[in-house]
Structures are given as structure tokens and as C-alpha cells.
Coordinates of C-alpha atoms in Angstrom, one line a residue:
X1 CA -1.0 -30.8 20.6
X2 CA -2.4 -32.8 17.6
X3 CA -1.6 -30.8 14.5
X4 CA -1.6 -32.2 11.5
X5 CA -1.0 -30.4 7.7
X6 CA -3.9 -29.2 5.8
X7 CA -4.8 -31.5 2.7
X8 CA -7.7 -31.2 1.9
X9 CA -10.3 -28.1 2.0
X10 CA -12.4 -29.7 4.9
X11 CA -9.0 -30.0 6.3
X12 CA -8.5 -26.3 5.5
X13 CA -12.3 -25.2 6.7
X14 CA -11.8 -26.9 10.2
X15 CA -8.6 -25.1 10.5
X16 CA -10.1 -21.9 9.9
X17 CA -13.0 -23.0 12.6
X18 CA -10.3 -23.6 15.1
X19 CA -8.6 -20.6 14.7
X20 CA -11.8 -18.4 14.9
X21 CA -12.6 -20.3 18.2
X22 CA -9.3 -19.8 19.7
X23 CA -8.8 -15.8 18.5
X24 CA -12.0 -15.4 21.0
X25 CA -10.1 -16.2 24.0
X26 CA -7.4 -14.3 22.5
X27 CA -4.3 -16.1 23.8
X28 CA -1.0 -14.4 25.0
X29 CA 1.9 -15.7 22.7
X30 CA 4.4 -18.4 24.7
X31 CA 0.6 -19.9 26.0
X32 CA 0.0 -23.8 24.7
X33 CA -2.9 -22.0 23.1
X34 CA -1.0 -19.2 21.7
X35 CA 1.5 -21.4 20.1
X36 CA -1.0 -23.6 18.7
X37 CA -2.9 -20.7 17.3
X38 CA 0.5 -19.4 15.7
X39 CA 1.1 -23.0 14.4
X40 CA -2.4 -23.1 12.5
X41 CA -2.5 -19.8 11.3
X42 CA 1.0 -20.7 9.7
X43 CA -0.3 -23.5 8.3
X44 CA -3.5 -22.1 6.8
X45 CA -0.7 -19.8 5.2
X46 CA 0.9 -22.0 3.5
X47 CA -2.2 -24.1 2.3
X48 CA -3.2 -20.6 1.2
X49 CA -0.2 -20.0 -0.7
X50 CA -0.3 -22.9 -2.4
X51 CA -4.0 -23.0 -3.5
X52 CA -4.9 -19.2 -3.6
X53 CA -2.0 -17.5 -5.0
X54 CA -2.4 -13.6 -5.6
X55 CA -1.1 -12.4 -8.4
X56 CA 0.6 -8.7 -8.8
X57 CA -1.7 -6.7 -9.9
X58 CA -1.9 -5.3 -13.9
X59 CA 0.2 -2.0 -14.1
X60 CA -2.8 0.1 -15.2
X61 CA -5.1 -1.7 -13.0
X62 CA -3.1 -0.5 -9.9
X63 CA -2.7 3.3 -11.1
X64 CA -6.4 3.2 -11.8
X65 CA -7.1 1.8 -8.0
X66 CA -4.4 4.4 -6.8
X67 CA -6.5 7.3 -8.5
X68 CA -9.5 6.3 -7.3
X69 CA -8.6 5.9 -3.9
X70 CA -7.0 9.1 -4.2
X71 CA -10.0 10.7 -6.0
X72 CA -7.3 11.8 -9.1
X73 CA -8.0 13.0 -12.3
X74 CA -6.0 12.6 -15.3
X75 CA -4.9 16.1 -14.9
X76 CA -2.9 14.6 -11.4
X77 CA -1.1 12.5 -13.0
X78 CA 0.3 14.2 -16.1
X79 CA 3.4 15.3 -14.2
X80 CA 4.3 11.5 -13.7
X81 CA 3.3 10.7 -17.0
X82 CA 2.7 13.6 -19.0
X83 CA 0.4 15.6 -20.7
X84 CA -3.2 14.4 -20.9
X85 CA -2.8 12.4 -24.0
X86 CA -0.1 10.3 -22.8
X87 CA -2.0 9.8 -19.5
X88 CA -5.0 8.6 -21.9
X89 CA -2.9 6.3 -23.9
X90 CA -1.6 5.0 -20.4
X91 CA -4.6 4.2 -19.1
X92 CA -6.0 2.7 -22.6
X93 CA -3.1 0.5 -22.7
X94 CA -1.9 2.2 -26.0
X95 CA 1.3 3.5 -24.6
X96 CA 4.0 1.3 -22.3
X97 CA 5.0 2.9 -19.1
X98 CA 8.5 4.1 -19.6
X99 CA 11.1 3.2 -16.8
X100 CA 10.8 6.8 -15.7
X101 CA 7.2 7.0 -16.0
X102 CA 7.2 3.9 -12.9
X103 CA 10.0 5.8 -11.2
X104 CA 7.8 8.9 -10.8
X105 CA 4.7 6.4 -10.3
X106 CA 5.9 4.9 -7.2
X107 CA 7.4 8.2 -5.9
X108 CA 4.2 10.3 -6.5
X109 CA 1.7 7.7 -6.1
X110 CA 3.4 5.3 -3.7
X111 CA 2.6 2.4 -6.1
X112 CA 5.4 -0.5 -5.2
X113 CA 8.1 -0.3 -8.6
X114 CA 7.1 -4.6 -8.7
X115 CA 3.3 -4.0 -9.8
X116 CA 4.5 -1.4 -12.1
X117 CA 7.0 -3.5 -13.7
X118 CA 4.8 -6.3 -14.1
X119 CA 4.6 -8.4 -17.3
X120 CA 4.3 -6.1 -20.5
X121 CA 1.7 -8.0 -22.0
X122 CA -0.2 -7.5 -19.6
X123 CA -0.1 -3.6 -19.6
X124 CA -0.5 -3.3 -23.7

């Protein structure tokens, strides 16, 4: 079992080609192919990590992608935020989200507390 860490992204791209050709046969876990497919894939995660990081999402950003999804108006979310003008300046990023605005957020809406919470600056 030759595996060696990804360096580079034609390290990273053959990776990915030897995990798509091993996910045909579909190996049972315990297998030498199922370990080394868990092996690569574990790598690639890390390589991912490291060069592709995701950052949480804007506050706003992620209660307009919760609406949308959810096909709400602002009229559905005044009673977590408000009436409609507070839901406006919200969205318009004229108005912070109060503590108790995310509480009610992530209950109604099922948004996780973290991406509400994320960086102030960001959600002005």
C-alpha cells in the first residue's frame, strides 16, 4: 500500500482519480481496498482543509438561503424578528441581529446559532 501525502494539486487530482476508480467497485470496509479508499479520502480531506477552507456563512446571507429554500416572505419571519420594518432593516443590514433575534432564528428556522453569530462586520 503506497500512500503518500498530497502536495501538490496533481498530487491532489490523481488522488481524487483513484478514489473515483476505487468507489466503482465499491469496497466493503476492513478490505485492503476499503482501507486504502478510507486512507485517501482522509487525506484529500485534509489537503482540502488546508487549501479550500469554507467559511461560515454571512448572518443575512444564511437567513436569506433559509427563506428561499423555505419559499418565506418577510411576513414569516416577523415573529423571529419583528415587524416588517425590522425584518427589512435585517435583511438590509441596517439593523444587528439581537441575541434573541438568533435565539428565535435557529429555533424557527433551524439556522445553526454559529452562522448567526458570525462576525458583526460582516452582518452591518
Amino acid at each position: 500500500m503506497d500512500i503518500r501525502p498530497i502536495h501538490t494539486d496533481a498530487d491532489y487530482q490523481a488522488t481524487l482519480r483513484e478514489i473515483s476508480a476505487l468507489m466503482v467497485d465499491d469496497p466493503a470496509p476492513g478490505t485492503p481496498e476499503g482501507d486504502r479508499l478510507d486512507i485517501l479520502a482522509t487525506l484529500v480531506q485534509a489537503y482540502e482543509a488546508r487549501h479550500f477552507p469554507i467559511e461560515a456563512p454571512d448572518p443575512v446571507e444564511a437567513i436569506k438561503f433559509r427563506m428561499e429554500q423555505r419559499g418565506l416572505s418577510v411576513k414569516d419571519l416577523e415573529p423571529l424578528i419583528g415587524k416588517s420594518n425590522r425584518v427589512y432593516e435585517v435583511l438590509n443590514r441596517k439593523r444587528p441581529l439581537t441575541l434573541a433575534m438568533i435565539r428565535r432564528l435557529h429555533r424557527g428556522l433551524g439556522i445553526p446559532a454559529a452562522a448567526l453569530i458570525a462576525s458583526d462586520a460582516a452582518s452591518r
